[in-house]
CSV table of C-alpha atoms and ligand atoms in Angstrom, one decimal:
chain,number,residue,atom,x,y,z
A,1,MET,CA,4.7,25.4,-45.7
A,2,PRO,CA,8.1,27.0,-45.4
A,3,ALA,CA,10.0,25.8,-42.4
A,4,MET,CA,10.2,29.2,-40.9
A,5,ARG,CA,6.4,29.7,-40.9
A,6,LEU,CA,5.8,26.2,-39.6
A,7,SER,CA,8.1,26.9,-36.6
A,8,ILE,CA,6.2,30.1,-35.8
A,9,VAL,CA,2.9,28.1,-35.9
A,10,ILE,CA,4.4,25.6,-33.5
A,11,LEU,CA,5.7,28.3,-31.3
A,12,LEU,CA,2.3,30.0,-31.1
A,13,ALA,CA,0.5,26.7,-30.4
A,14,ASN,CA,3.0,26.0,-27.7
A,15,SER,CA,2.5,29.3,-26.0
A,16,LEU,CA,-1.3,28.9,-26.1
A,17,PHE,CA,-1.0,25.5,-24.8
A,18,ALA,CA,1.3,26.7,-22.0
A,19,GLN,CA,-1.7,28.6,-20.5
A,20,THR,CA,-3.2,25.4,-19.3
A,21,GLN,CA,-0.6,22.8,-19.7
A,22,TYR,CA,-1.7,20.9,-16.5
A,23,ASP,CA,-4.9,19.2,-15.6
A,24,LEU,CA,-4.5,19.6,-11.8
A,25,LEU,CA,-2.0,21.7,-9.8
A,26,LEU,CA,-1.6,21.0,-6.1
A,27,LYS,CA,0.1,24.0,-4.6
A,28,GLY,CA,2.0,24.7,-1.3
A,29,ALA,CA,1.9,21.3,0.5
A,30,HIS,CA,4.9,19.9,2.2
A,31,VAL,CA,6.0,17.1,-0.2
A,32,ILE,CA,7.5,13.9,1.2
A,33,ASP,CA,8.8,11.7,-1.7
A,34,PRO,CA,11.4,9.3,-0.3
A,35,LYS,CA,12.5,7.9,-3.6
A,36,ASN,CA,13.5,11.4,-4.8
A,37,LYS,CA,14.7,12.4,-1.3
A,38,ARG,CA,12.2,15.3,-1.3
A,39,ASP,CA,11.1,16.7,2.1
A,40,SER,CA,10.1,20.3,1.5
A,41,VAL,CA,7.3,22.6,0.3
A,42,GLN,CA,6.7,22.1,-3.4
A,43,ASP,CA,4.0,22.4,-6.1
A,44,VAL,CA,2.9,19.3,-7.9
A,45,ALA,CA,1.4,19.4,-11.4
A,46,ILE,CA,-0.5,16.5,-13.0
A,47,ARG,CA,-1.3,16.0,-16.6
A,48,ASP,CA,-2.8,13.0,-18.5
A,49,GLY,CA,-2.7,10.8,-15.4
A,50,LEU,CA,1.0,11.4,-14.8
A,51,ILE,CA,3.2,13.6,-12.6
A,52,ALA,CA,4.1,16.5,-15.0
A,53,ALA,CA,6.2,18.7,-12.8
A,54,VAL,CA,7.4,19.2,-9.2
A,55,ALA,CA,8.8,22.6,-8.4
A,56,ARG,CA,8.8,25.3,-5.8
A,57,ASP,CA,6.4,27.7,-7.6
A,58,ILE,CA,4.3,26.7,-10.6
A,59,PRO,CA,2.0,29.5,-11.7
A,60,ALA,CA,-1.7,28.6,-11.0
A,61,LYS,CA,-2.7,29.9,-14.5
A,62,GLN,CA,-0.9,27.0,-16.1
A,63,ALA,CA,-3.5,24.5,-14.8
A,64,ARG,CA,-7.1,23.9,-15.5
A,65,LYS,CA,-7.6,23.4,-11.8
A,66,ALA,CA,-5.2,24.8,-9.2
A,67,ILE,CA,-5.8,24.4,-5.5
A,68,ASN,CA,-3.9,25.7,-2.5
A,69,ILE,CA,-3.2,22.9,0.0
A,70,SER,CA,-0.6,24.6,2.1
A,71,GLY,CA,-0.4,23.3,5.7
A,72,LEU,CA,-1.0,19.7,4.4
A,73,TYR,CA,1.4,16.9,3.5
A,74,LEU,CA,1.5,15.6,-0.1
A,75,VAL,CA,3.0,12.1,-0.5
A,76,PRO,CA,2.9,9.4,-3.2
A,77,GLY,CA,-0.3,7.3,-3.2
A,78,LEU,CA,0.0,4.8,-0.4
A,79,ILE,CA,0.6,1.1,-1.0
A,80,ASP,CA,-0.9,-1.3,1.5
A,81,LEU,CA,1.3,-4.4,1.2
A,82,HIS,CA,-1.0,-6.7,3.2
A,83,SER,CA,-4.7,-6.6,2.6
A,84,HIS,CA,-7.7,-8.9,2.0
A,85,VAL,CA,-9.9,-7.8,-0.7
A,86,PHE,CA,-11.3,-11.0,-2.3
A,87,ALA,CA,-14.8,-9.8,-1.3
A,88,GLY,CA,-18.2,-11.1,-2.3
A,89,SER,CA,-16.9,-14.5,-3.4
A,90,ASP,CA,-18.3,-17.9,-2.7
A,91,GLY,CA,-17.5,-18.5,0.9
A,92,VAL,CA,-13.9,-17.1,0.8
A,93,GLY,CA,-13.2,-15.8,4.3
A,94,LEU,CA,-10.1,-15.9,6.3
A,95,ALA,CA,-9.0,-18.2,9.1
A,96,GLY,CA,-11.0,-17.1,12.1
A,97,GLY,CA,-14.1,-16.4,10.2
A,98,GLU,CA,-13.2,-12.9,9.1
A,99,ALA,CA,-14.1,-11.7,5.6
A,100,SER,CA,-12.4,-9.8,2.9
A,101,ILE,CA,-13.6,-6.3,2.0
A,102,PHE,CA,-14.1,-4.7,-1.4
A,103,PRO,CA,-11.0,-2.4,-1.7
A,104,ASP,CA,-12.8,0.9,-2.6
A,105,ALA,CA,-14.7,0.7,0.6
A,106,PHE,CA,-11.7,1.5,2.8
A,107,ALA,CA,-8.6,2.3,0.7
A,108,LEU,CA,-9.1,5.6,-1.2
A,109,ARG,CA,-10.4,7.5,1.8
A,110,VAL,CA,-7.1,7.0,3.6
A,111,GLY,CA,-4.8,7.8,0.7
A,112,VAL,CA,-4.2,4.2,-0.3
A,113,THR,CA,-4.2,3.9,-4.1
A,114,THR,CA,-2.7,0.4,-4.4
A,115,VAL,CA,-3.6,-2.6,-2.2
A,116,VAL,CA,-1.8,-5.9,-2.4
A,117,ASP,CA,-4.0,-8.8,-1.5
A,118,ALA,CA,-2.1,-11.2,0.7
A,119,GLY,CA,-3.1,-14.7,-0.4
A,120,SER,CA,-6.9,-14.5,-0.2
A,121,SER,CA,-7.0,-16.4,-3.4
A,122,GLY,CA,-5.1,-19.4,-4.7
A,123,ARG,CA,-4.7,-20.8,-8.2
A,124,ARG,CA,-8.1,-22.4,-8.3
A,125,ASN,CA,-10.0,-19.2,-7.5
A,126,PHE,CA,-7.7,-16.4,-8.7
A,127,ALA,CA,-9.7,-16.0,-12.0
A,128,HIS,CA,-12.9,-15.4,-9.9
A,129,PHE,CA,-11.0,-12.9,-7.7
A,130,LYS,CA,-9.8,-11.1,-10.8
A,131,SER,CA,-13.2,-10.9,-12.5
A,132,THR,CA,-15.2,-9.9,-9.4
A,133,VAL,CA,-12.8,-7.5,-7.7
A,134,ILE,CA,-9.5,-6.7,-9.4
A,135,ASP,CA,-11.1,-5.8,-12.8
A,136,ARG,CA,-13.8,-3.7,-11.1
A,137,ALA,CA,-12.2,-1.8,-8.3
A,138,ARG,CA,-11.0,1.8,-8.7
A,139,THR,CA,-8.2,1.0,-6.2
A,140,ARG,CA,-5.3,-0.7,-7.9
A,141,VAL,CA,-5.3,-4.3,-6.8
A,142,LEU,CA,-2.2,-6.5,-6.9
A,143,ALA,CA,-1.9,-9.9,-5.3
A,144,PHE,CA,0.2,-12.4,-3.6
A,145,LEU,CA,-1.1,-15.8,-4.8
A,146,ASN,CA,-1.6,-18.3,-2.0
A,147,ILE,CA,0.4,-21.5,-2.4
A,148,GLY,CA,-2.7,-23.3,-1.2
A,149,GLY,CA,-5.0,-24.0,-4.2
A,150,VAL,CA,-8.1,-22.2,-2.8
A,151,GLY,CA,-6.5,-19.4,-0.9
A,152,MET,CA,-8.0,-18.6,2.5
A,153,PRO,CA,-11.4,-20.3,2.9
A,154,GLY,CA,-10.7,-20.3,6.6
A,155,ASP,CA,-11.0,-24.0,7.1
A,156,ALA,CA,-9.1,-27.3,6.8
A,157,GLN,CA,-8.4,-26.7,3.1
A,158,GLU,CA,-5.7,-24.2,4.1
A,159,GLN,CA,-3.9,-27.1,5.8
A,160,ASN,CA,-4.1,-29.3,2.7
A,161,VAL,CA,-0.4,-29.7,1.7
A,162,ALA,CA,-1.4,-32.0,-1.2
A,163,ASP,CA,-3.0,-29.0,-2.9
A,164,MET,CA,0.1,-26.8,-2.6
A,165,ASP,CA,1.5,-27.1,-6.1
A,166,ALA,CA,4.6,-25.0,-6.6
A,167,LYS,CA,4.8,-25.4,-10.4
A,168,ALA,CA,1.2,-24.7,-11.0
A,169,ALA,CA,1.2,-21.6,-8.7
A,170,ALA,CA,4.3,-20.3,-10.5
A,171,GLN,CA,2.7,-20.9,-13.9
A,172,LEU,CA,-0.3,-18.9,-13.0
A,173,ALA,CA,1.8,-16.1,-11.5
A,174,ILE,CA,3.9,-15.9,-14.7
A,175,ALA,CA,0.7,-15.8,-16.8
A,176,ASN,CA,-0.6,-13.0,-14.7
A,177,ARG,CA,2.5,-11.0,-14.1
A,178,ASP,CA,0.6,-7.7,-14.3
A,179,ILE,CA,-1.3,-8.6,-11.1
A,180,ILE,CA,0.5,-11.3,-9.2
A,181,VAL,CA,3.6,-9.9,-7.5
A,182,GLY,CA,4.4,-12.7,-5.1
A,183,ILE,CA,3.5,-16.0,-3.4
A,184,LYS,CA,1.8,-16.2,0.0
A,185,VAL,CA,2.3,-18.9,2.6
A,186,ALA,CA,-0.1,-18.6,5.6
A,187,HIS,CA,-2.0,-20.1,8.5
A,188,TYR,CA,-0.2,-23.4,8.6
A,189,GLN,CA,-0.5,-25.4,11.8
A,190,GLY,CA,1.5,-28.5,11.0
A,191,PRO,CA,5.0,-29.3,12.3
A,192,ASP,CA,6.8,-29.4,8.9
A,193,TRP,CA,8.2,-26.9,6.5
A,194,THR,CA,6.3,-28.1,3.4
A,195,PRO,CA,4.2,-24.9,2.7
A,196,VAL,CA,7.2,-22.6,3.2
A,197,GLU,CA,9.3,-24.8,0.9
A,198,ARG,CA,6.6,-25.0,-1.8
A,199,GLY,CA,6.1,-21.3,-1.6
A,200,VAL,CA,9.8,-20.6,-2.0
A,201,GLU,CA,10.0,-23.1,-4.9
A,202,ALA,CA,7.1,-21.3,-6.7
A,203,GLY,CA,8.7,-17.9,-6.0
A,204,ALA,CA,12.0,-19.1,-7.4
A,205,ILE,CA,10.4,-20.4,-10.6
A,206,ALA,CA,8.4,-17.2,-11.2
A,207,LYS,CA,11.2,-15.0,-9.9
A,208,ILE,CA,8.9,-13.2,-7.4
A,209,PRO,CA,9.1,-12.8,-3.6
A,210,VAL,CA,7.3,-14.9,-1.0
A,211,MET,CA,5.4,-13.4,1.9
A,212,VAL,CA,5.1,-15.6,4.9
A,213,ASP,CA,2.5,-15.6,7.7
A,214,PHE,CA,4.1,-18.3,9.9
A,215,GLY,CA,0.7,-19.6,11.2
A,216,GLU,CA,1.2,-21.6,14.4
A,217,PHE,CA,4.6,-21.1,15.9
A,218,ARG,CA,5.9,-24.6,16.7
A,219,PRO,CA,9.2,-25.8,18.2
A,220,GLU,CA,9.7,-28.3,15.2
A,221,ARG,CA,10.1,-25.3,12.9
A,222,PRO,CA,11.7,-22.4,14.8
A,223,PHE,CA,11.1,-18.9,13.6
A,224,GLN,CA,14.8,-18.1,13.5
A,225,GLU,CA,15.3,-20.8,10.9
A,226,LEU,CA,12.6,-19.3,8.7
A,227,VAL,CA,14.3,-15.9,8.5
A,228,LEU,CA,17.9,-17.1,8.7
A,229,LYS,CA,17.7,-20.1,6.4
A,230,LYS,CA,14.5,-20.9,4.6
A,231,LEU,CA,13.6,-17.5,3.1
A,232,ARG,CA,15.6,-15.9,0.4
A,233,PRO,CA,16.8,-12.3,0.3
A,234,GLY,CA,13.8,-10.2,-0.8
A,235,ASP,CA,11.3,-12.5,0.8
A,236,ILE,CA,8.9,-11.0,3.4
A,237,TYR,CA,7.9,-12.0,6.8
A,238,THR,CA,4.6,-10.3,7.6
A,239,HIS,CA,3.3,-9.9,11.2
A,240,ALA,CA,6.6,-8.6,12.3
A,241,PHE,CA,5.4,-7.5,15.8
A,242,TYR,CA,3.2,-10.5,16.5
A,243,ALA,CA,3.5,-11.7,20.1
A,244,PRO,CA,5.0,-15.2,19.4
A,245,VAL,CA,7.9,-13.8,17.3
A,246,PRO,CA,11.0,-14.2,19.5
A,247,MET,CA,12.0,-10.5,19.7
A,248,LEU,CA,13.4,-9.6,23.1
A,249,ASP,CA,15.6,-11.3,25.7
A,250,GLU,CA,14.9,-11.3,29.4
A,251,GLN,CA,16.4,-7.9,29.8
A,252,GLY,CA,14.2,-6.5,27.1
A,253,HIS,CA,17.0,-6.3,24.5
A,254,LEU,CA,16.3,-7.1,20.9
A,255,LEU,CA,17.6,-10.5,19.9
A,256,PRO,CA,20.7,-10.2,17.6
A,257,TYR,CA,19.3,-12.8,15.0
A,258,LEU,CA,16.7,-10.2,13.9
A,259,PHE,CA,19.5,-7.9,12.6
A,260,GLU,CA,21.2,-10.8,11.0
A,261,ALA,CA,18.0,-11.7,9.2
A,262,ARG,CA,17.6,-8.1,8.0
A,263,LYS,CA,21.3,-8.0,6.9
A,264,ARG,CA,20.7,-11.0,4.7
A,265,GLY,CA,17.8,-9.3,3.0
A,266,ILE,CA,14.7,-10.6,4.8
A,267,LEU,CA,12.0,-7.9,4.9
A,268,PHE,CA,9.8,-7.3,7.9
A,269,ASP,CA,6.3,-6.1,7.1
A,270,VAL,CA,3.8,-5.0,9.8
A,271,GLY,CA,0.6,-6.8,8.7
A,272,HIS,CA,-1.2,-5.4,11.8
A,273,GLY,CA,-4.5,-7.4,11.4
A,274,GLY,CA,-6.8,-8.5,14.1
A,275,ALA,CA,-4.2,-10.5,16.1
A,276,ALA,CA,-0.7,-9.7,14.9
A,277,PHE,CA,0.5,-6.4,16.3
A,278,GLU,CA,1.5,-5.8,19.9
A,279,PHE,CA,2.9,-2.5,21.3
A,280,ARG,CA,4.9,-4.7,23.7
A,281,GLN,CA,6.9,-5.9,20.7
A,282,ALA,CA,6.8,-2.9,18.5
A,283,VAL,CA,7.7,-0.1,20.9
A,284,PRO,CA,11.0,-1.6,22.1
A,285,ALA,CA,11.8,-2.8,18.5
A,286,VAL,CA,11.4,0.7,17.1
A,287,LYS,CA,13.3,2.3,20.1
A,288,GLN,CA,16.2,-0.2,19.7
A,289,GLY,CA,16.6,0.4,15.9
A,290,PHE,CA,14.4,-2.3,14.4
A,291,PRO,CA,11.6,-0.4,12.5
A,292,PRO,CA,9.6,-2.3,9.9
A,293,ASP,CA,10.5,-2.3,6.2
A,294,SER,CA,6.9,-1.8,5.3
A,295,ILE,CA,3.8,-0.7,7.1
A,296,SER,CA,0.6,-2.6,6.2
A,297,THR,CA,-2.8,-3.2,7.6
A,298,ASP,CA,-3.8,-6.9,7.1
A,299,VAL,CA,-7.3,-5.3,6.6
A,300,HIS,CA,-10.3,-7.5,6.8
A,301,SER,CA,-13.8,-7.3,8.4
A,302,GLY,CA,-12.4,-8.0,11.8
A,303,SER,CA,-9.2,-5.9,12.0
A,304,ILE,CA,-10.9,-2.8,10.5
A,305,ASN,CA,-13.3,-2.7,13.4
A,306,SER,CA,-10.8,-3.5,16.2
A,307,GLY,CA,-7.4,-2.0,17.0
A,308,MET,CA,-6.1,-1.7,13.4
A,309,LYS,CA,-8.7,0.6,11.7
A,310,ASP,CA,-6.9,1.7,8.6
A,311,GLN,CA,-3.5,2.4,6.9
A,312,LEU,CA,-3.2,5.9,8.4
A,313,ASN,CA,-4.0,4.6,11.9
A,314,VAL,CA,-1.1,2.1,11.6
A,315,MET,CA,1.2,4.8,10.2
A,316,SER,CA,0.2,7.1,13.1
A,317,LYS,CA,1.1,4.4,15.6
A,318,PHE,CA,4.7,4.3,14.3
A,319,LEU,CA,4.8,8.1,14.2
A,320,ASN,CA,3.9,8.2,17.9
A,321,MET,CA,6.4,5.4,18.6
A,322,GLY,CA,9.2,7.7,17.4
A,323,MET,CA,9.6,7.1,13.7
A,324,SER,CA,9.9,10.2,11.6
A,325,LEU,CA,7.0,11.1,9.2
A,326,TYR,CA,9.5,10.7,6.4
A,327,ASP,CA,10.3,7.1,7.3
A,328,VAL,CA,6.7,6.3,8.0
A,329,VAL,CA,5.8,7.5,4.5
A,330,ALA,CA,8.8,5.6,3.0
A,331,CYS,CA,7.4,2.4,4.6
A,332,SER,CA,4.1,3.0,2.9
A,333,THR,CA,5.2,4.1,-0.5
A,334,TRP,CA,8.7,3.6,-2.0
A,335,ASN,CA,9.6,0.6,0.2
A,336,PRO,CA,6.6,-1.5,-0.6
A,337,ALA,CA,6.9,-0.6,-4.3
A,338,ARG,CA,10.4,-2.0,-4.4
A,339,ILE,CA,9.5,-5.0,-2.3
A,340,ILE,CA,6.9,-6.1,-4.9
A,341,HIS,CA,9.2,-5.0,-7.9
A,342,ARG,CA,6.8,-2.2,-9.0
A,343,GLU,CA,9.2,0.6,-9.2
A,344,GLN,CA,6.8,2.7,-11.3
A,345,LEU,CA,4.7,3.1,-8.1
A,346,GLY,CA,5.3,4.8,-4.8
A,347,HIS,CA,7.0,8.0,-5.9
A,348,LEU,CA,6.5,11.4,-7.6
A,349,SER,CA,9.1,11.5,-10.3
A,350,VAL,CA,8.1,13.4,-13.4
A,351,GLY,CA,6.5,10.9,-15.7
A,352,ALA,CA,5.4,8.6,-12.8
A,353,ILE,CA,1.8,7.5,-12.5
A,354,ALA,CA,0.0,10.3,-10.7
A,355,ASP,CA,-1.1,8.5,-7.5
A,356,VAL,CA,-1.1,11.1,-4.7
A,357,ALA,CA,-2.2,11.2,-1.1
A,358,VAL,CA,-2.8,14.5,0.6
A,359,LEU,CA,-2.7,14.1,4.4
A,360,ARG,CA,-3.4,16.3,7.4
A,361,LEU,CA,-1.2,15.8,10.5
A,362,ASP,CA,-3.3,16.6,13.5
A,363,LYS,CA,-1.7,17.5,16.8
A,364,GLY,CA,-3.5,16.9,20.0
A,365,GLN,CA,-4.5,14.0,22.3
A,366,PHE,CA,-5.0,10.7,20.6
A,367,ALA,CA,-5.0,7.0,21.5
A,368,PHE,CA,-4.2,3.9,19.6
A,369,VAL,CA,-5.1,0.3,20.2
A,370,ASP,CA,-3.1,-2.8,19.3
A,371,SER,CA,-4.5,-6.2,18.4
A,372,PHE,CA,-4.2,-7.3,22.0
A,373,GLY,CA,-6.6,-4.5,23.0
A,374,ALA,CA,-3.8,-2.5,24.7
A,375,ARG,CA,-3.8,1.3,24.4
A,376,MET,CA,-1.0,3.7,23.6
A,377,ASP,CA,-1.5,7.4,23.9
A,378,GLY,CA,-0.1,9.7,21.3
A,379,SER,CA,0.0,13.4,20.2
A,380,GLN,CA,-0.1,13.0,16.4
A,381,ASN,CA,-2.7,11.6,14.0
A,382,LEU,CA,-2.8,11.4,10.2
A,383,VAL,CA,-6.0,12.1,8.3
A,384,GLY,CA,-6.8,11.5,4.6
A,385,GLU,CA,-7.7,14.8,2.9
A,386,LEU,CA,-7.5,14.1,-0.8
A,387,THR,CA,-6.6,11.1,-2.9
A,388,VAL,CA,-5.6,11.2,-6.6
A,389,ALA,CA,-5.3,7.9,-8.5
A,390,SER,CA,-3.8,7.9,-12.0
A,391,GLY,CA,-4.4,11.7,-12.1
A,392,ARG,CA,-8.1,11.6,-11.1
A,393,VAL,CA,-9.5,12.8,-7.8
A,394,VAL,CA,-11.0,9.8,-6.2
A,395,TYR,CA,-11.6,11.1,-2.7
A,396,ASP,CA,-11.9,14.7,-1.4
A,397,LEU,CA,-12.8,15.0,2.3
A,398,ASN,CA,-13.3,18.8,2.3
A,399,GLY,CA,-14.2,19.4,-1.3
A,400,ARG,CA,-11.0,21.2,-1.9
A,401,THR,CA,-11.1,20.5,-5.7
A,402,ARG,CA,-14.8,21.5,-6.0
A,403,ASP,CA,-16.5,24.7,-6.8
A,404,ARG,CA,-18.9,26.4,-4.3
A,405,TRP,CA,-22.5,25.3,-5.0
A,406,ASP,CA,-23.8,28.9,-5.3
A,407,GLN,CA,-21.2,29.8,-7.9
A,408,LEU,CA,-22.0,26.9,-10.2
A,409,GLY,CA,-25.2,28.3,-11.7
A,410,LYS,CA,-27.7,25.7,-12.9
A,411,TYR,CA,-26.5,22.1,-12.3
A,412,GLN,CA,-25.9,20.3,-15.6
A,413,GLY,CA,-25.7,16.7,-16.5
A,414,GLN,CA,-25.3,14.0,-13.9
A,415,GLY,CA,-23.6,14.2,-10.6
A,416,ASP,CA,-19.9,14.3,-10.5
A,417,PRO,CA,-18.6,11.6,-8.2
A,418,SER,CA,-15.0,12.4,-9.0
A,419,TRP,CA,-13.6,15.5,-10.6
A,420,ASP,CA,-11.8,14.3,-13.6
A,421,GLY,CA,-9.6,17.1,-14.8
A,422,THR,CA,-9.8,16.1,-18.5
A,423,ARG,CA,-13.2,14.6,-19.1
A,424,GLY,CA,-15.3,16.5,-16.7
A,425,GLY,CA,-16.2,13.8,-14.3
A,426,GLY,CA,-18.6,11.0,-15.0
A,427,HIS,CA,-18.9,7.5,-13.7
A,428,PRO,CA,-15.7,6.2,-12.0
A,429,ARG,CA,-13.7,3.8,-14.1
A,430,PRO,CA,-11.2,1.3,-12.9
A,431,LEU,CA,-7.5,2.4,-13.1
A,432,PRO,CA,-5.4,1.1,-15.9
A,433,PRO,CA,-3.3,-1.9,-15.0
A,434,VAL,CA,0.4,-1.6,-14.1
A,435,HIS,CA,2.7,-4.0,-15.9
B,501,ZN,ZN1,-3.5,-11.5,6.3
């Protein structure tokens, strides 16, 4: 075929294609995308599971499905940096008798598309965790591998220093780089630094960060030494606003060492949980310029039914404490993505994985409860409206992407649990892994 005619054919094909070049177009929402410093009303177009365009006005006719979501906020799919999702396994609970929860049961409905399990499994049961949860969930599951061999069975095994093998943990992490993003140290009650040191050693070998739950706070191993000496830049202390953390002096001023620790690169994660978040610590910290680096839930069967509730509840708490919505979103998207070295997540750049959370910010009278059972009144509350994971609608509170029942004619085929955009729905499938 002559070159001229071929180019006309391509031109024609392109212009036909241009009619519906996107699978899903979300129009008119206020987009907050901290990586790209976006904080304005934009349209977001998705194609083949990826962000295809972000612009002020993308014509609706260019998409197979276009919906108007003006009045809502559109942000990258949320990342919960501290969760417990090794559910349904043989006796794996958490210290205190709480249990992990299957991720799809709580994450997608509040805009969370990626959860990071914080050490529920160790090297001896990671394979079981992977086959029963990680490979089956629609929510993307990444993991901090516990330095203890069996993770968090919630008993004396978590204190078994002899089973904290840094080299073996690092080896497993290296062999599962697509899932294991860090090492977890947790729940230790002894007077020595062994678990922290083994965790850091494993992290150094595998070149991944370590997340520490300091367990019992003991005078033999001061918290200041953990964040000023023992941890490396890029390592994470979770439970930032836990009551035993030395945070305020007698006059109620923040202790200077906290800023020193932050300056040397130690990251402070919320890890709300059932016992680790107190307004008494968090309110003065935020007011005096020490907000968290990442906002996470520490979700398990106990915390989800007490003060914590879900990711949006924890984000709303910080919003009502005075953080901007932009910063609260950054702490739940781009910040955690960087902390776990997954820069392909947590933003809406063209070509990025199309994980999107559409949120409603309600104004009115609300109240929030910390893990001590104390209440804080507030005037703003975030609600999950629509969640898209890898380009597919996985949660749609108000059926915004659906057609009216009386305009559909005769129902055909099976029910459509998730509008698919390209394949017309069908049974949910797990998201592709992120390497
Ligand atoms: Zn935890």
